[in-house]
mmCIF file of N, CA and C in Angstrom:
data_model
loop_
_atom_site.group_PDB
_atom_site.id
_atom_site.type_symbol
_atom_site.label_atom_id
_atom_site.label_comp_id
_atom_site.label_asym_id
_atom_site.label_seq_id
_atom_site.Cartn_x
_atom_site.Cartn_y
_atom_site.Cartn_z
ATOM 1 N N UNK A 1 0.851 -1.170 0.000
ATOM 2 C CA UNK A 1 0.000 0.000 0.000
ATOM 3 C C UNK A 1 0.899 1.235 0.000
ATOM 4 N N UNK A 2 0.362 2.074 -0.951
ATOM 5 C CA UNK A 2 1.401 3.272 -0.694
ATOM 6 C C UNK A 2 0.721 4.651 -0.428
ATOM 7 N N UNK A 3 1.122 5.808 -0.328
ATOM 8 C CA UNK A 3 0.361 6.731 0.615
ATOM 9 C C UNK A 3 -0.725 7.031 -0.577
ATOM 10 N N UNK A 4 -0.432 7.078 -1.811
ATOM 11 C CA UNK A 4 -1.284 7.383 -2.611
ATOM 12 C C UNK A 4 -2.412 6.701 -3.018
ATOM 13 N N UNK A 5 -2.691 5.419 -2.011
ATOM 14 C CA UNK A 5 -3.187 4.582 -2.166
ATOM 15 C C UNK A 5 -4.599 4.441 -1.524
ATOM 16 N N UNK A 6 -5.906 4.613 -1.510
ATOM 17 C CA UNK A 6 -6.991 4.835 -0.880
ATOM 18 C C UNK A 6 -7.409 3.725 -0.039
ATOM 19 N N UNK A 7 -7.763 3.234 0.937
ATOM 20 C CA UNK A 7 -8.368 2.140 1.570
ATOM 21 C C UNK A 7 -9.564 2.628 2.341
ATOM 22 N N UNK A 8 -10.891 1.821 2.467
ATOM 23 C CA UNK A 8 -11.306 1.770 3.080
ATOM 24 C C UNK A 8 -11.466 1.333 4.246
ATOM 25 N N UNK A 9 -10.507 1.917 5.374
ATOM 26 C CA UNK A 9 -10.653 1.372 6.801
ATOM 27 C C UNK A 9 -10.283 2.721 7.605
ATOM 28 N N UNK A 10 -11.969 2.150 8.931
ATOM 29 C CA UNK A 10 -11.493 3.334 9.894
ATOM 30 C C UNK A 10 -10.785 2.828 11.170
ATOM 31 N N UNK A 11 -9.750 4.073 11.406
ATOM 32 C CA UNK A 11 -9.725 3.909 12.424
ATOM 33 C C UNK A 11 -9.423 4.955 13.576
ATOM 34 N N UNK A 12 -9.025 4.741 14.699
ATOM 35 C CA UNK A 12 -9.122 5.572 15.855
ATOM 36 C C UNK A 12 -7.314 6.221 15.956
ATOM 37 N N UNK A 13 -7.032 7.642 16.487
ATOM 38 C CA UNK A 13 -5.696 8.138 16.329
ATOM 39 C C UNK A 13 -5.886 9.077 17.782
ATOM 40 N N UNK A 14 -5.302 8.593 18.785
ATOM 41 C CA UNK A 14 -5.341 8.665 20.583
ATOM 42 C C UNK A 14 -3.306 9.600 20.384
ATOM 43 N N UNK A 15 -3.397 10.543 20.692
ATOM 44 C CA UNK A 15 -1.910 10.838 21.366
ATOM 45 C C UNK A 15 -1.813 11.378 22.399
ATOM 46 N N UNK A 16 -0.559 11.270 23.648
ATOM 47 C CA UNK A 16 -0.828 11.870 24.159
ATOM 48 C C UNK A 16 0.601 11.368 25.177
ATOM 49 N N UNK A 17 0.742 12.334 26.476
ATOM 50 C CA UNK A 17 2.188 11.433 27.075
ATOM 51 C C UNK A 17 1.738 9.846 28.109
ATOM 52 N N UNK A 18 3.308 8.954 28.423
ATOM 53 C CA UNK A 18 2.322 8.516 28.797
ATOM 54 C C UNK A 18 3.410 8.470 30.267
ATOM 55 N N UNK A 19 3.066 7.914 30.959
ATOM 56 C CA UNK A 19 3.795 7.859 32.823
ATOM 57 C C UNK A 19 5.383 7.692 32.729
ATOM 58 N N UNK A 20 5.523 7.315 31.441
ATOM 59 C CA UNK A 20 7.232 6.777 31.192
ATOM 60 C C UNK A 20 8.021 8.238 30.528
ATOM 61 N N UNK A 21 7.655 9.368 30.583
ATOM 62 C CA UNK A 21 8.076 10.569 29.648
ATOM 63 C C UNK A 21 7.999 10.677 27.955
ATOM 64 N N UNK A 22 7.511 9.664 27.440
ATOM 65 C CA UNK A 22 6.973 8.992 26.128
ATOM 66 C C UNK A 22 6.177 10.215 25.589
ATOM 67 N N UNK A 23 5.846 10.117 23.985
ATOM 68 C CA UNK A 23 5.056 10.406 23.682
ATOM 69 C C UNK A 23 4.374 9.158 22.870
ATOM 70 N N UNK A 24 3.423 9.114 23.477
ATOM 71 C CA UNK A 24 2.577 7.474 22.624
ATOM 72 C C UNK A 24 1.150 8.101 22.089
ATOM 73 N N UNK A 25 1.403 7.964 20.115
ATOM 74 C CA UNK A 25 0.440 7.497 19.464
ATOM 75 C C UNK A 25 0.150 6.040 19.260
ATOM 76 N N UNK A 26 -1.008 6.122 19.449
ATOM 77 C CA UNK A 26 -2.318 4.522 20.143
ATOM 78 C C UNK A 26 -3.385 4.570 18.609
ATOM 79 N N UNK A 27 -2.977 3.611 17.794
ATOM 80 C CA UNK A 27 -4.331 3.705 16.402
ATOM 81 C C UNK A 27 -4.530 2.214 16.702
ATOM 82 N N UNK A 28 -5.928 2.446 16.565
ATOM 83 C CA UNK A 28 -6.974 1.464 16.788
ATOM 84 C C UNK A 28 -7.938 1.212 15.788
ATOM 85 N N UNK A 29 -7.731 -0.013 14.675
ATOM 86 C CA UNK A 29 -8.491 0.081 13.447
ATOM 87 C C UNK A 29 -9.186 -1.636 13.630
ATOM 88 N N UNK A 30 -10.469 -1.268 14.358
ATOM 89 C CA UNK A 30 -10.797 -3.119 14.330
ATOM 90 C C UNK A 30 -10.293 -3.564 15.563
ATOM 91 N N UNK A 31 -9.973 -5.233 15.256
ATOM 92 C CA UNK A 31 -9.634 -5.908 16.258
ATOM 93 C C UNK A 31 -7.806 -4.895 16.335
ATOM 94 N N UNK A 32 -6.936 -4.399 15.819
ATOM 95 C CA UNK A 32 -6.153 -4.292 15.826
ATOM 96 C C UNK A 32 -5.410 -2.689 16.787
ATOM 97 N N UNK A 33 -4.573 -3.184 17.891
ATOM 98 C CA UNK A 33 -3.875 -1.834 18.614
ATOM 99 C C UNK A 33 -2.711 -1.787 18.454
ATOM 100 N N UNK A 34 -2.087 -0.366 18.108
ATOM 101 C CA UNK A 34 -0.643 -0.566 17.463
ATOM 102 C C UNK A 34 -0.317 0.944 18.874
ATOM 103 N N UNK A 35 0.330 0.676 19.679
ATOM 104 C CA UNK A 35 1.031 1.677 20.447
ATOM 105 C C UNK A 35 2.508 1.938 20.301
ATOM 106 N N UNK A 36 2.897 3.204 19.051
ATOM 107 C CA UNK A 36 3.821 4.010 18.959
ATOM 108 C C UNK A 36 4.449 5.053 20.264
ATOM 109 N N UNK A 37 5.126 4.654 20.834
ATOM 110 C CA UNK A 37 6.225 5.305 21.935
ATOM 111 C C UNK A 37 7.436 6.161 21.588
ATOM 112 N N UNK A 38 7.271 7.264 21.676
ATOM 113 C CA UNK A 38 8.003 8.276 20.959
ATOM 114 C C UNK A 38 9.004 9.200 22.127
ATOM 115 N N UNK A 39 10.609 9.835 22.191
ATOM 116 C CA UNK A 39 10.907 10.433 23.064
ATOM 117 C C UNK A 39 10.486 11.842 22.292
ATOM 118 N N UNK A 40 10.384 12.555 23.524
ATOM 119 C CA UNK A 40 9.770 13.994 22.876
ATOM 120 C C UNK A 40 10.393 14.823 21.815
ATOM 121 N N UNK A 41 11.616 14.283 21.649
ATOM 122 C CA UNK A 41 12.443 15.228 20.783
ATOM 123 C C UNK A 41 11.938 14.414 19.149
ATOM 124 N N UNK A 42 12.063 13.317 19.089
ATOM 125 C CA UNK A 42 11.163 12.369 18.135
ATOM 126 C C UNK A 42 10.289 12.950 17.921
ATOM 127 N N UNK A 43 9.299 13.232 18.910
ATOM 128 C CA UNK A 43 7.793 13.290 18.569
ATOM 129 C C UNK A 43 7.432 15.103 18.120
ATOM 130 N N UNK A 44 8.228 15.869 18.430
ATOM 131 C CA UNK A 44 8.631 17.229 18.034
ATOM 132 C C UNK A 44 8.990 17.009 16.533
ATOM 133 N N UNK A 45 9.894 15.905 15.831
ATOM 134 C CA UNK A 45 9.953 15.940 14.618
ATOM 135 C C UNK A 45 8.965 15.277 13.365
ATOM 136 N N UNK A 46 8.699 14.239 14.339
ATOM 137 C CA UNK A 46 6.932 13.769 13.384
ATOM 138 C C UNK A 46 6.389 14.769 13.267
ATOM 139 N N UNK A 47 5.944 15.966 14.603
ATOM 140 C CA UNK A 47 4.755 17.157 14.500
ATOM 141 C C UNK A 47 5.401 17.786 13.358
ATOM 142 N N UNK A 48 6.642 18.367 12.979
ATOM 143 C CA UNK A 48 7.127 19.754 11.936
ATOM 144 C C UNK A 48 6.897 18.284 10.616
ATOM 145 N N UNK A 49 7.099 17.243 10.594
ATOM 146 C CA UNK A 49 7.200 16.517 9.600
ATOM 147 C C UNK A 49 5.687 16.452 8.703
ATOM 148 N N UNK A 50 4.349 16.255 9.857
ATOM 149 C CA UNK A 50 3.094 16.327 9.358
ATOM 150 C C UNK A 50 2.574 17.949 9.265
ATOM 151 N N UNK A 51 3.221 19.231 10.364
ATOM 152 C CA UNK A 51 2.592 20.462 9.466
ATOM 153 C C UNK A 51 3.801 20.655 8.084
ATOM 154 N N UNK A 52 4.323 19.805 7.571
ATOM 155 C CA UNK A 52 5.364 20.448 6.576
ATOM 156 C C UNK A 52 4.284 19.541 5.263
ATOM 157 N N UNK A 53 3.850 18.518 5.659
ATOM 158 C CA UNK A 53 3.081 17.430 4.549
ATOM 159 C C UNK A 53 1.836 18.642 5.087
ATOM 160 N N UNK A 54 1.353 18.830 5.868
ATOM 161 C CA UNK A 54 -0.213 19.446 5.182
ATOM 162 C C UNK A 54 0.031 20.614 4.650
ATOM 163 N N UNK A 55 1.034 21.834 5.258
ATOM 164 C CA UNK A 55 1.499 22.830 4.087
ATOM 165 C C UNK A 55 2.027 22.231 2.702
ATOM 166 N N UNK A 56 2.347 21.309 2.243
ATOM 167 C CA UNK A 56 2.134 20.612 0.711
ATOM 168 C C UNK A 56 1.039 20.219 0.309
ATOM 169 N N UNK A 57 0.010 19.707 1.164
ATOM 170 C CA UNK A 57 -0.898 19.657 0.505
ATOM 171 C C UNK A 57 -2.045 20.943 -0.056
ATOM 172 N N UNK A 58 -2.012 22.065 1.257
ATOM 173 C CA UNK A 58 -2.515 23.262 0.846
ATOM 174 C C UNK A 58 -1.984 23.621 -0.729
ATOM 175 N N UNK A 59 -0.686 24.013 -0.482
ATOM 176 C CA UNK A 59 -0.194 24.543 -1.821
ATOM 177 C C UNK A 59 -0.540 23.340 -2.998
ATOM 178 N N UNK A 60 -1.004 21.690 -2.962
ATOM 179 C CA UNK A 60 -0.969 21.123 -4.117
ATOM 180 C C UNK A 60 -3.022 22.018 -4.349
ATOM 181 N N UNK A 61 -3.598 22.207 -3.527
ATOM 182 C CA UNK A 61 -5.173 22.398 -3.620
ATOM 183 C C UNK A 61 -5.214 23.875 -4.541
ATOM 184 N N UNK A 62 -4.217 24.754 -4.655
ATOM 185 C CA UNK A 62 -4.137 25.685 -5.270
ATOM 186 C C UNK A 62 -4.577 26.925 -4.707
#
């Protein structure tokens, strides 16, 4: 599957810290739980990584 790729499945997107100094995104699609554990300096670069992909997508909408 690639990002350009459409699927029909929902699912659930939980972030937040967790007791360990973590940052844990929790997606929940179905029977299935995937808990991503992130150190904050990580999880500071996913955030500039996804507003840098939705400022590309603004500019692809015209």
């Amino acid at each position: 599957m690639g990002i350009n790729e459409e699927r029909d499945i929902e699912a659930n997107l939980q972030i937040g810290p967790t007791d360990q100094g973590m940052v844990r995104l929790f997606i929940e699609a179905g029977k299935m739980e995937i808990p991503m554990d992130f150190d904050p300096e990580e999880a500071r670069e996913i955030a500039d990584e996804i507003l840098a992909a939705a400022n590309a997508a603004e500019a692809r909408k015209g």
